[in-house]
Coordinates of C-alpha atoms and ligand atoms in Angstrom, one line a residue:
M293 CA -83.0 41.4 37.1
C294 CA -79.4 42.4 37.5
G295 CA -77.5 45.7 37.9
I296 CA -75.2 46.8 35.1
I297 CA -72.9 49.7 34.6
G298 CA -70.4 50.5 31.9
Y299 CA -68.0 53.5 31.8
V300 CA -65.5 55.2 29.6
G301 CA -64.0 58.5 30.6
G302 CA -61.2 60.0 32.7
K303 CA -61.9 58.4 36.2
P304 CA -60.6 55.0 37.3
A305 CA -63.3 52.7 35.9
V306 CA -63.2 50.4 39.0
E307 CA -64.2 53.3 41.3
V308 CA -67.1 54.3 39.0
A309 CA -68.2 50.7 38.6
L310 CA -68.2 50.0 42.3
E311 CA -70.1 53.2 43.1
G312 CA -72.6 52.4 40.5
L313 CA -73.0 48.8 41.7
R314 CA -73.7 50.1 45.2
R315 CA -76.6 52.1 43.8
L316 CA -77.8 49.1 41.8
E317 CA -77.6 46.4 44.5
Y318 CA -81.3 46.5 44.9
R319 CA -81.6 44.9 41.4
G320 CA -79.7 41.8 42.4
Y321 CA -77.1 41.0 45.1
D322 CA -76.1 37.3 45.0
S323 CA -72.7 37.9 43.2
A324 CA -70.8 40.8 41.6
G325 CA -67.9 41.5 39.3
I326 CA -66.0 44.1 37.3
A327 CA -63.9 44.2 34.2
V328 CA -61.4 47.0 33.4
V329 CA -59.3 47.6 30.2
D330 CA -55.9 48.9 31.2
P331 CA -54.1 51.5 29.1
D332 CA -51.5 48.8 28.3
G333 CA -54.3 46.9 26.5
S334 CA -54.8 44.2 29.1
L335 CA -58.3 43.2 30.3
R336 CA -58.6 42.6 34.0
T337 CA -61.6 41.0 35.7
R338 CA -62.6 40.1 39.3
R339 CA -65.8 38.3 40.4
R340 CA -67.1 37.2 43.7
A341 CA -70.2 35.4 44.9
G342 CA -72.2 37.0 47.7
K343 CA -72.6 40.6 48.6
L344 CA -70.8 43.4 46.8
A345 CA -68.6 43.8 49.9
N346 CA -66.9 40.5 49.0
L347 CA -65.8 41.9 45.6
E348 CA -64.7 45.2 47.2
K349 CA -62.5 43.2 49.6
V350 CA -60.8 41.4 46.8
L351 CA -60.2 44.6 44.8
A352 CA -58.8 46.3 47.9
E353 CA -56.2 43.5 48.1
T354 CA -55.1 44.1 44.5
D355 CA -53.8 47.3 43.0
G356 CA -53.1 48.6 39.5
W357 CA -56.7 49.1 38.5
A358 CA -55.8 52.3 36.7
G359 CA -57.9 51.7 33.6
T360 CA -60.6 54.3 32.8
T361 CA -62.7 52.0 30.6
G362 CA -64.6 49.2 32.2
M363 CA -67.9 47.8 33.6
G364 CA -69.5 46.2 36.6
H365 CA -72.4 43.8 37.3
T366 CA -74.4 42.8 40.3
R367 CA -76.3 39.6 39.7
W368 CA -79.7 38.1 40.4
A369 CA -79.1 34.6 39.3
T370 CA -81.3 32.9 36.8
H371 CA -79.2 30.3 35.0
G372 CA -76.6 28.8 37.4
G373 CA -76.3 29.4 41.1
P374 CA -74.6 32.4 42.8
T375 CA -71.0 31.2 42.6
D376 CA -67.7 32.9 41.6
A377 CA -67.7 30.9 38.4
N378 CA -71.2 32.1 37.5
A379 CA -70.7 35.7 38.5
H380 CA -70.3 38.2 35.6
P381 CA -68.3 39.4 33.7
H382 CA -67.7 36.3 31.5
V383 CA -64.8 36.1 29.1
D384 CA -64.0 34.3 25.9
C385 CA -61.3 31.7 25.4
T386 CA -58.7 34.4 24.7
G387 CA -59.5 36.4 27.8
T388 CA -59.8 39.6 25.7
V389 CA -63.6 39.9 25.5
A390 CA -65.7 40.5 28.7
V391 CA -69.5 40.4 28.8
I392 CA -72.1 41.3 31.4
H393 CA -75.7 40.6 30.9
N394 CA -79.2 41.3 32.3
G395 CA -82.0 39.1 30.9
I396 CA -82.5 35.5 29.7
I397 CA -81.0 34.1 26.5
E398 CA -83.6 31.5 25.6
N399 CA -81.5 29.6 23.0
F400 CA -78.3 29.5 25.0
A401 CA -78.3 25.7 25.3
A402 CA -78.1 25.2 21.5
L403 CA -75.6 28.0 21.2
R404 CA -73.4 26.4 23.9
A405 CA -73.5 23.0 22.2
E406 CA -72.5 24.6 18.9
L407 CA -69.6 26.5 20.6
E408 CA -68.4 23.4 22.5
R409 CA -68.5 21.4 19.3
A410 CA -66.2 24.0 17.8
G411 CA -63.8 23.6 20.6
H412 CA -64.7 26.5 22.9
Q413 CA -64.2 25.8 26.6
L414 CA -67.0 27.3 28.7
A415 CA -66.5 27.5 32.4
S416 CA -69.9 28.5 33.9
E417 CA -73.5 27.3 34.0
T418 CA -74.8 30.6 32.8
D419 CA -76.6 31.6 29.6
T420 CA -74.4 34.7 29.4
E421 CA -71.1 33.1 28.8
V422 CA -72.0 32.0 25.2
V423 CA -72.1 35.6 24.2
A424 CA -68.4 36.1 25.0
H425 CA -67.4 33.1 22.8
L426 CA -69.7 34.1 20.0
I427 CA -68.1 37.6 20.0
E428 CA -64.7 35.9 19.9
D429 CA -65.8 33.9 16.8
A430 CA -67.2 37.0 15.2
L431 CA -64.0 38.9 15.7
S432 CA -61.7 36.1 14.6
A433 CA -63.7 35.3 11.5
A434 CA -63.7 39.0 10.3
E435 CA -61.4 41.5 8.8
P436 CA -59.0 43.2 11.3
T437 CA -60.9 46.4 10.7
V438 CA -64.1 44.9 12.2
T439 CA -65.0 46.7 15.5
I440 CA -66.3 45.2 18.7
A441 CA -69.6 46.9 17.9
D442 CA -69.7 45.1 14.5
A443 CA -69.1 41.8 16.3
L444 CA -71.8 42.5 18.9
R445 CA -74.3 43.4 16.1
V446 CA -73.5 40.0 14.4
V447 CA -74.0 38.1 17.7
C448 CA -77.3 39.9 18.6
G449 CA -78.8 38.5 15.4
R450 CA -78.3 35.0 16.8
L451 CA -79.8 35.6 20.3
E452 CA -83.4 34.8 21.3
G453 CA -84.9 36.2 24.5
A454 CA -84.4 39.3 26.5
F455 CA -81.0 40.9 27.0
T456 CA -79.0 44.0 28.0
L457 CA -75.4 43.2 27.1
V458 CA -72.3 45.4 27.8
V459 CA -69.0 44.4 26.3
T460 CA -65.4 45.5 26.8
H461 CA -62.5 44.3 24.6
S462 CA -58.8 44.6 25.3
G463 CA -58.3 45.7 21.7
S464 CA -60.7 48.7 22.2
P465 CA -59.4 50.5 25.3
D466 CA -61.4 53.6 24.6
T467 CA -64.8 52.0 23.9
V468 CA -67.6 50.2 25.7
V469 CA -70.4 48.7 23.6
A470 CA -73.8 47.6 24.5
A471 CA -77.0 46.1 23.1
R472 CA -80.6 45.8 24.4
R473 CA -83.8 43.9 23.6
N474 CA -86.7 43.8 26.1
S475 CA -84.3 44.7 29.0
P476 CA -83.3 48.1 30.4
L477 CA -80.4 50.2 29.2
V478 CA -79.9 53.9 29.6
V479 CA -76.9 56.2 28.7
G480 CA -75.5 58.9 30.9
L481 CA -73.7 61.7 29.0
G482 CA -71.0 63.4 31.1
D483 CA -68.2 65.9 30.3
G484 CA -65.6 63.7 28.6
E485 CA -67.1 60.6 30.0
T486 CA -70.0 58.2 29.1
F487 CA -72.1 55.8 31.3
L488 CA -74.2 52.8 30.3
A489 CA -76.5 51.5 33.0
S490 CA -79.6 49.5 33.9
D491 CA -81.1 52.6 35.4
V492 CA -80.1 56.2 36.1
S493 CA -79.4 55.6 39.8
A494 CA -75.9 54.3 38.7
F495 CA -74.7 57.6 37.3
I496 CA -76.8 60.5 38.4
A497 CA -74.0 61.4 40.9
H498 CA -71.9 62.2 37.8
T499 CA -74.4 63.5 35.2
R500 CA -78.1 64.0 34.8
A501 CA -78.0 64.2 31.0
A502 CA -79.4 60.9 29.8
L503 CA -80.3 59.1 26.6
E504 CA -83.1 56.6 26.2
I505 CA -82.2 53.6 24.0
G506 CA -84.8 51.9 21.8
Q507 CA -85.3 48.2 21.2
N508 CA -82.8 46.1 19.3
Q509 CA -80.2 48.8 19.3
I510 CA -76.4 48.8 19.6
V511 CA -74.6 51.6 21.6
E512 CA -70.9 52.4 20.9
A513 CA -69.7 54.6 23.8
T514 CA -66.5 56.6 23.9
R515 CA -65.4 59.7 26.0
A516 CA -67.0 61.9 23.4
G517 CA -70.4 60.3 23.6
V518 CA -72.3 57.5 21.8
T519 CA -73.0 56.2 18.4
L520 CA -76.3 54.3 18.0
T521 CA -77.4 51.8 15.3
D522 CA -80.0 49.1 15.0
F523 CA -78.9 45.4 14.8
A524 CA -78.6 45.8 11.0
G525 CA -76.1 48.7 11.5
T526 CA -78.4 51.5 10.4
P527 CA -77.8 54.7 12.4
V528 CA -80.6 55.6 14.8
E529 CA -81.2 58.4 17.4
G530 CA -81.7 58.0 21.1
R531 CA -84.2 60.2 23.1
P532 CA -82.3 62.7 25.3
F533 CA -83.8 63.5 28.7
H534 CA -82.8 65.2 31.9
V535 CA -82.9 63.2 35.1
D536 CA -84.6 65.1 37.9
W537 CA -85.0 62.2 40.4
D538 CA -82.8 62.0 43.5
V539 CA -81.0 58.7 44.1
S540 CA -83.6 57.2 46.3
A541 CA -86.4 57.9 43.7
A542 CA -84.1 56.5 41.0
E543 CA -83.7 53.2 42.8
K544 CA -87.5 53.0 42.9
G545 CA -87.8 53.9 39.2
G546 CA -89.4 57.2 40.1
F547 CA -92.1 55.5 42.3
P548 CA -92.4 56.7 45.9
Y549 CA -92.3 53.0 47.1
F550 CA -90.7 49.8 45.9
M551 CA -94.1 48.1 46.2
L552 CA -95.6 50.5 43.6
K553 CA -92.7 49.8 41.3
E554 CA -93.0 46.1 41.8
I555 CA -96.7 46.2 41.0
S556 CA -95.8 48.0 37.8
E557 CA -93.1 45.4 37.0
Q558 CA -95.6 42.5 36.9
P559 CA -95.9 42.2 33.1
T560 CA -92.1 41.9 32.8
A561 CA -91.8 39.6 35.9
L562 CA -94.5 37.3 34.5
A563 CA -92.9 37.3 31.0
D564 CA -89.6 36.4 32.6
T565 CA -91.1 33.5 34.6
L566 CA -92.5 32.1 31.3
R567 CA -89.5 32.9 29.2
G568 CA -87.6 30.0 27.7
R569 CA -89.9 27.4 29.3
L570 CA -91.2 26.0 26.1
S571 CA -89.0 23.6 24.2
D572 CA -88.8 23.5 20.4
D573 CA -91.3 20.6 20.3
G574 CA -93.8 22.6 22.5
G575 CA -93.0 20.8 25.8
I576 CA -92.3 22.4 29.1
V577 CA -88.6 22.9 30.3
L578 CA -88.0 23.2 34.0
D579 CA -84.8 24.5 35.7
E580 CA -82.4 22.3 37.6
E581 CA -84.2 19.0 37.6
R582 CA -82.6 16.4 39.7
L583 CA -85.7 14.2 39.1
S584 CA -86.1 12.1 36.1
E585 CA -89.3 12.1 33.9
Q586 CA -89.9 8.6 35.3
D587 CA -89.8 10.0 38.8
F588 CA -92.6 12.5 37.8
R589 CA -94.5 9.7 36.1
D590 CA -94.4 7.6 39.3
V591 CA -96.1 10.4 41.2
D592 CA -99.6 9.4 42.5
K593 CA -100.3 12.3 44.8
V594 CA -99.3 16.0 45.1
F595 CA -98.9 18.1 48.2
I596 CA -98.3 21.8 48.0
V597 CA -96.7 23.5 51.1
A598 CA -96.2 27.2 51.6
C599 CA -97.0 30.2 53.8
G600 CA -98.9 33.4 53.3
T601 CA -99.2 34.6 49.8
A602 CA -97.2 31.6 48.5
Y603 CA -99.9 29.4 50.1
H604 CA -102.5 31.3 48.1
A605 CA -100.6 30.6 45.0
G606 CA -100.6 26.9 45.9
L607 CA -104.4 27.0 46.4
I608 CA -104.8 28.3 42.8
A609 CA -102.3 25.6 41.6
K610 CA -104.5 22.9 43.1
Y611 CA -107.3 23.6 40.6
A612 CA -104.8 23.4 37.6
V613 CA -102.9 20.4 38.8
E614 CA -106.1 18.4 39.4
H615 CA -107.7 19.6 36.2
W616 CA -104.7 18.8 34.0
T617 CA -103.1 15.8 35.6
R618 CA -106.1 14.1 37.4
L619 CA -103.8 13.6 40.4
P620 CA -105.1 14.4 43.9
C621 CA -103.5 17.6 45.1
E622 CA -103.6 18.8 48.7
V623 CA -102.5 22.3 49.7
E624 CA -101.2 22.7 53.2
M625 CA -99.9 25.6 55.3
A626 CA -96.3 24.7 55.9
S627 CA -96.5 25.5 59.6
E628 CA -99.2 22.8 60.0
F629 CA -98.0 20.2 57.5
R630 CA -95.6 18.1 59.5
Y631 CA -97.6 18.1 62.7
R632 CA -100.6 16.3 61.2
D633 CA -98.6 13.3 60.2
P634 CA -99.4 13.6 56.5
V635 CA -99.4 10.3 54.5
L636 CA -96.3 10.6 52.3
D637 CA -94.3 8.1 50.4
R638 CA -91.9 7.7 47.4
S639 CA -94.8 8.4 45.0
T640 CA -95.7 11.7 46.6
L641 CA -94.6 14.9 45.0
V642 CA -94.3 17.8 47.5
I643 CA -94.2 21.2 45.8
A644 CA -92.7 23.9 48.1
I645 CA -93.5 27.5 47.1
S646 CA -91.3 30.2 48.5
Q647 CA -90.2 33.6 47.1
S648 CA -87.3 34.0 49.5
G649 CA -86.4 30.3 49.7
E650 CA -85.6 30.8 53.4
T651 CA -89.0 30.5 55.1
L652 CA -88.3 28.2 58.0
D653 CA -91.9 26.8 58.2
T654 CA -91.6 25.7 54.6
L655 CA -88.1 24.5 54.9
M656 CA -89.0 22.3 57.9
A657 CA -92.0 21.0 55.9
I658 CA -89.8 19.8 53.0
K659 CA -87.2 18.3 55.4
H660 CA -90.1 16.2 56.9
A661 CA -91.3 15.3 53.4
R662 CA -87.9 14.0 52.4
E663 CA -87.5 12.0 55.6
Q664 CA -90.8 10.3 54.4
K665 CA -89.0 9.6 51.0
A666 CA -91.3 12.0 49.2
R667 CA -89.9 13.9 46.2
V668 CA -89.7 17.7 46.5
L669 CA -89.9 20.3 43.8
A670 CA -89.3 23.9 44.8
I671 CA -90.8 27.0 43.2
C672 CA -88.6 29.9 44.3
N673 CA -87.5 33.4 43.3
T674 CA -84.1 33.4 45.0
N675 CA -81.4 31.3 43.2
G676 CA -79.1 29.6 45.6
S677 CA -81.4 29.9 48.7
T678 CA -81.9 27.1 51.2
I679 CA -85.2 25.6 50.0
P680 CA -84.0 24.9 46.4
R681 CA -80.8 23.4 47.8
E682 CA -82.9 21.1 50.0
S683 CA -85.2 20.1 47.1
D684 CA -84.9 17.4 44.4
A685 CA -85.8 19.9 41.6
V686 CA -86.5 23.6 41.3
L687 CA -88.3 26.1 39.0
Y688 CA -87.1 29.6 39.5
T689 CA -89.7 32.4 39.0
R690 CA -87.0 34.9 37.9
C691 CA -89.0 38.0 39.0
G692 CA -85.9 39.8 40.2
P693 CA -85.6 41.0 43.8
E694 CA -88.8 42.0 45.5
V695 CA -88.0 44.7 48.1
G696 CA -91.5 45.5 49.3
V697 CA -92.4 43.1 52.1
A698 CA -95.9 42.5 50.6
A699 CA -95.5 40.0 47.8
T700 CA -96.9 41.2 44.5
K701 CA -94.9 40.4 41.4
T702 CA -93.5 37.2 43.0
F703 CA -97.1 36.0 43.6
L704 CA -97.9 36.3 39.8
G705 CA -94.6 34.5 39.2
Q706 CA -95.5 31.7 41.6
V707 CA -98.9 31.2 40.0
A708 CA -97.4 31.1 36.6
A709 CA -94.7 28.7 37.7
C710 CA -97.3 26.4 39.4
L711 CA -99.3 26.4 36.1
L712 CA -96.1 25.4 34.3
V713 CA -95.5 22.6 36.7
G714 CA -99.1 21.4 36.3
L715 CA -98.6 21.3 32.5
F716 CA -95.2 19.6 32.9
L717 CA -96.7 16.9 35.1
A718 CA -99.6 16.4 32.6
Q719 CA -97.0 16.3 29.8
V720 CA -94.6 13.7 31.2
R721 CA -97.6 11.6 32.4
G722 CA -99.1 11.7 28.9
V723 CA -102.4 13.1 30.2
L724 CA -102.2 16.1 27.9
Y725 CA -100.8 15.9 24.4
G726 CA -98.0 18.1 23.3
D727 CA -100.3 20.3 21.3
E728 CA -102.6 20.7 24.3
V729 CA -99.6 21.7 26.5
G730 CA -98.5 24.1 23.8
A731 CA -102.0 25.6 23.5
N732 CA -102.1 26.2 27.3
V733 CA -98.5 27.7 27.3
A734 CA -99.5 29.9 24.3
M735 CA -102.5 31.2 26.4
L736 CA -100.1 31.8 29.4
Q737 CA -97.8 33.7 27.1
Q738 CA -100.6 36.1 26.4
M739 CA -100.9 36.9 30.0
P740 CA -98.1 39.5 30.5
G741 CA -99.9 41.7 27.9
L742 CA -103.3 41.3 29.7
V743 CA -101.6 42.1 33.0
E744 CA -100.2 45.3 31.4
Q745 CA -103.7 46.1 30.0
T746 CA -105.2 45.7 33.5
L747 CA -102.6 47.9 35.2
A748 CA -103.1 50.5 32.5
T749 CA -106.8 51.0 33.5
I750 CA -106.3 50.6 37.3
E751 CA -106.7 54.3 38.2
P752 CA -110.4 54.1 39.3
V753 CA -109.3 51.5 41.8
R754 CA -107.0 54.0 43.4
A755 CA -109.9 56.5 43.7
L756 CA -112.1 53.9 45.2
A757 CA -109.4 52.9 47.7
R758 CA -109.3 56.5 49.0
E759 CA -113.0 56.3 49.6
L760 CA -112.6 53.1 51.7
A761 CA -109.7 54.3 53.8
D762 CA -111.8 54.7 56.9
A763 CA -113.7 51.4 56.5
K764 CA -113.6 49.2 59.6
A765 CA -113.4 45.9 57.7
V766 CA -113.7 44.5 54.2
L767 CA -114.9 41.1 53.1
F768 CA -113.6 39.3 50.0
L769 CA -115.7 36.6 48.3
G770 CA -114.7 34.3 45.4
R771 CA -115.5 30.9 43.9
H772 CA -113.2 28.3 42.3
V773 CA -109.8 30.0 41.6
G774 CA -111.4 33.2 42.7
Y775 CA -111.5 32.0 46.3
P776 CA -107.7 31.9 46.8
V777 CA -107.7 35.4 45.2
A778 CA -110.2 36.5 47.8
L779 CA -107.8 35.2 50.5
E780 CA -104.9 37.0 48.9
G781 CA -106.8 40.3 48.7
A782 CA -107.7 40.0 52.4
L783 CA -104.1 39.3 53.3
K784 CA -102.8 42.3 51.4
L785 CA -105.3 44.6 53.2
K786 CA -104.3 43.1 56.6
E787 CA -100.6 43.4 56.1
L788 CA -100.6 46.8 54.4
A789 CA -103.5 48.8 55.9
Y790 CA -103.7 47.0 59.2
M791 CA -107.4 46.7 58.5
H792 CA -109.6 43.7 59.4
A793 CA -110.3 41.7 56.3
E794 CA -111.4 38.2 55.6
G795 CA -111.7 36.1 52.4
F796 CA -114.4 33.4 52.1
P797 CA -115.7 31.0 49.5
A798 CA -118.8 32.8 48.3
G799 CA -120.9 29.6 48.8
E800 CA -119.9 29.7 52.5
L801 CA -121.5 33.1 53.1
K802 CA -124.9 31.6 54.1
H803 CA -123.3 29.3 56.6
G804 CA -122.5 32.1 59.0
P805 CA -120.4 34.9 57.6
I806 CA -123.5 36.6 56.2
A807 CA -124.3 37.7 59.7
L808 CA -121.3 40.1 59.3
I809 CA -123.1 42.0 56.6
E810 CA -124.3 45.4 57.6
P811 CA -125.1 48.6 55.7
G812 CA -122.1 50.2 54.0
L813 CA -119.8 47.2 54.6
P814 CA -117.4 46.9 51.6
V815 CA -117.6 43.5 50.1
V816 CA -115.3 42.7 47.2
V817 CA -116.5 39.9 45.0
I818 CA -114.2 38.2 42.4
V819 CA -116.5 36.9 39.7
P820 CA -115.6 33.9 37.6
S821 CA -116.0 34.1 33.9
P822 CA -119.6 33.4 32.6
R823 CA -117.7 31.6 29.8
G824 CA -116.2 29.1 32.3
R825 CA -118.4 27.1 34.6
S826 CA -121.6 29.1 34.0
V827 CA -123.3 27.6 37.1
L828 CA -120.6 29.1 39.3
H829 CA -121.2 32.5 37.6
G830 CA -124.9 32.4 38.3
K831 CA -124.4 31.4 41.9
I832 CA -121.9 34.2 42.6
V833 CA -124.3 36.8 41.1
S834 CA -126.9 35.5 43.6
N835 CA -124.3 36.0 46.4
I836 CA -123.8 39.6 45.3
Q837 CA -127.5 40.1 45.4
E838 CA -127.7 38.6 48.9
V839 CA -125.1 41.0 50.4
R840 CA -126.3 43.9 48.4
A841 CA -129.9 43.3 49.7
R842 CA -128.4 43.7 53.3
G843 CA -126.8 47.0 52.6
A844 CA -123.3 46.0 51.6
R845 CA -121.2 48.2 49.3
T846 CA -120.5 45.6 46.6
I847 CA -117.2 46.0 44.7
V848 CA -117.3 43.6 41.9
I849 CA -114.3 42.4 39.9
A850 CA -115.7 41.0 36.6
E851 CA -114.4 40.3 33.1
E852 CA -115.2 42.7 30.3
G853 CA -118.7 42.1 28.8
D854 CA -120.2 40.5 31.9
T855 CA -123.4 42.5 32.3
D856 CA -125.2 40.2 34.7
V857 CA -123.4 41.8 37.7
E858 CA -124.2 45.4 36.8
P859 CA -127.6 45.6 38.7
Y860 CA -126.0 44.6 42.0
A861 CA -122.6 46.2 41.9
S862 CA -121.9 49.5 43.7
H863 CA -118.6 49.5 41.8
I864 CA -117.4 47.3 38.9
I865 CA -113.7 46.8 38.2
R866 CA -113.2 45.3 34.8
V867 CA -110.5 42.8 33.9
P868 CA -109.7 41.3 30.5
R869 CA -111.2 38.0 29.5
T870 CA -108.9 35.1 30.3
P871 CA -109.2 31.3 30.4
T872 CA -110.7 30.2 33.8
L873 CA -107.4 28.9 35.4
L874 CA -105.4 32.0 34.4
A875 CA -107.9 34.5 35.7
P876 CA -106.0 35.0 39.0
L877 CA -103.2 36.6 37.1
V878 CA -105.4 39.6 36.4
T879 CA -108.1 39.5 39.1
T880 CA -105.4 39.8 41.8
L881 CA -104.1 43.1 40.4
P882 CA -107.0 45.4 41.6
L883 CA -106.7 43.8 45.0
Q884 CA -103.0 44.6 45.3
V885 CA -103.6 48.2 44.2
L886 CA -106.7 48.6 46.5
A887 CA -104.8 47.5 49.6
C888 CA -101.7 49.5 48.7
E889 CA -103.8 52.7 48.1
I890 CA -105.9 52.3 51.3
A891 CA -102.6 52.0 53.2
L892 CA -101.2 55.1 51.5
A893 CA -104.4 57.0 52.3
R894 CA -103.9 56.0 55.9
G895 CA -100.3 57.4 55.8
L896 CA -98.6 54.0 56.2
D897 CA -95.3 52.7 54.9
V898 CA -96.3 50.1 52.3
D899 CA -92.7 48.9 51.8
Q900 CA -92.1 48.0 55.4
P901 CA -95.4 47.3 57.2
R902 CA -95.3 47.0 61.0
N903 CA -94.4 43.7 62.6
L904 CA -93.5 42.0 59.3
A905 CA -90.3 40.8 57.6
K906 CA -89.7 39.9 54.0
S907 CA -88.4 36.5 54.9
V908 CA -89.6 34.7 58.1
T909 CA -86.7 32.5 59.2
V910 CA -88.2 31.5 62.5
E911 CA -91.0 28.9 63.2
Ligands
AGP125 C1 -97.1 38.2 51.6 O1 -97.3 39.5 51.1 C2 -96.1 38.1 52.8 N1 -94.9 38.8 52.4 C3 -95.9 36.7 53.3 O2 -97.2 36.1 53.5 C4 -95.1 35.8 52.5 O3 -95.8 35.4 51.3 C5 -94.8 34.5 53.3 O4 -94.1 34.9 54.4 C6 -94.0 33.4 52.5 O5 -92.8 34.0 52.1 P1 -91.9 33.1 51.1 O6 -92.6 33.2 49.8 O7 -90.6 33.9 51.0 O8 -91.7 31.8 51.6

């Protein structure tokens, strides 16, 4: 998720771009850059890694940014770390075409190889840079009358994946063009000026007249307004609307809190974690691998280390890793890991899960693991952070920045990434055939749609939450992969509503915790699919009966069609049918919403809960 702004009008483009990027920094902030087309027809760019302030400093030291056509980008790195060379804009060999991009171009590697074979010099590690060189080729191969918009249309037909692209060209000083597919782009229509942006927060200080752009469309923006076509060049219409949000609401996409926005972003975040991970022959493709396939084949034991929500993702991963690879897999709280003298050696793979990539407990755990010669694979959401740098390989979840302290979309990304690692391990070890890996990835790729379907029917959970706002405690029960989900649901309630909550394996209830059950106590039960291990389903239905018989208020999360739970459920929350190991990707969602809504009903700030920090960089 990156921040994008394009501008053509009467104001200095560099000022409009920087102001827009300040509004968009919440979308990504590991590097930034701008491009301006000067009246004399020259294209000027500046880029800097780090916060936007680094770019502003460089621009303040250079003058002559008089051009009134340009664009800006603030990056959340996916392909290639946050460096000056990887910052956007990217230019072609001639330095006359500049491109900024939000999204993931899945076939960039093949396109890059084709461009380099044709003699193009590419200078970055990004997927974006190929677009600048493809546009260069489209322009040079065409008639002089071909416009930059024509060239972009041609190039979009070759791109696979999700993208918002904004392009400036020194030969088109009065035009900025853009394209979008499965990535945000909105137009701002001012008086003699036009804006293109990731969201309205970038331009509502200038105009509240906006235009919604559809899928697979090209925008040609001038001072007079925009011309829209589809990728085939057929004219289309945008949907005009008036923006009545203030800037703060705009940054939150109209939601009152970032957490609510991030819960709603989960279908996209999950799709982005999975995007481009399947090679042409159906295998799994990881990110920066500094481990060979042989290294992975040599693994004879897996440890997963993490904290908090990331630890719960690791607990879910354990079931998948052991089921698919037949390797023993232990999951450890990072803060305990190194103090128990774990048995590690060169054949141990340690998987470190961390959204921030800066959690000191987890960082110290992997340092210890590497001292013991173990190999370390990081699963992280923050490109360029410390934990990936200290690891032997990394898989980025690409969920975009998560501003809310309580992890939501990054948890789904972590679970999906863990499942991909489990499949990758099974693939390189030959325990699963390519078609079996492909079948599992295909099921994974159905999940963003099922997450969206679950969120679309989540309103009853909000109503239930308001009824539970005064509860003194809530218990969460689950079996198999539902047990880590129970733990995650309890953690969400603790950290957001400051309510006592505990998660248990449902089978553990009779060994003590059942003494906690009293009339009216809310007990949330995550029910495994009756189509999975049916014995587990029967046992958990008995557990629901046991607590219901003692007066508990049973809140049951069960898949569509599961009628066995109905006689014992005070409330049933339905989720779509999924394969057993993928169920947490939907059963977690009601628990996120339940905790969030109870906290809101209690008048609490769900973005910044008391005593907590987004990244815990102390031990
Ligand atoms: C979860 O909602 C919390 N934000 C916290 O438990 C978090 O998951 C934990 O601190 C680990 O953070 P990390 O993923 O950045 O390492």
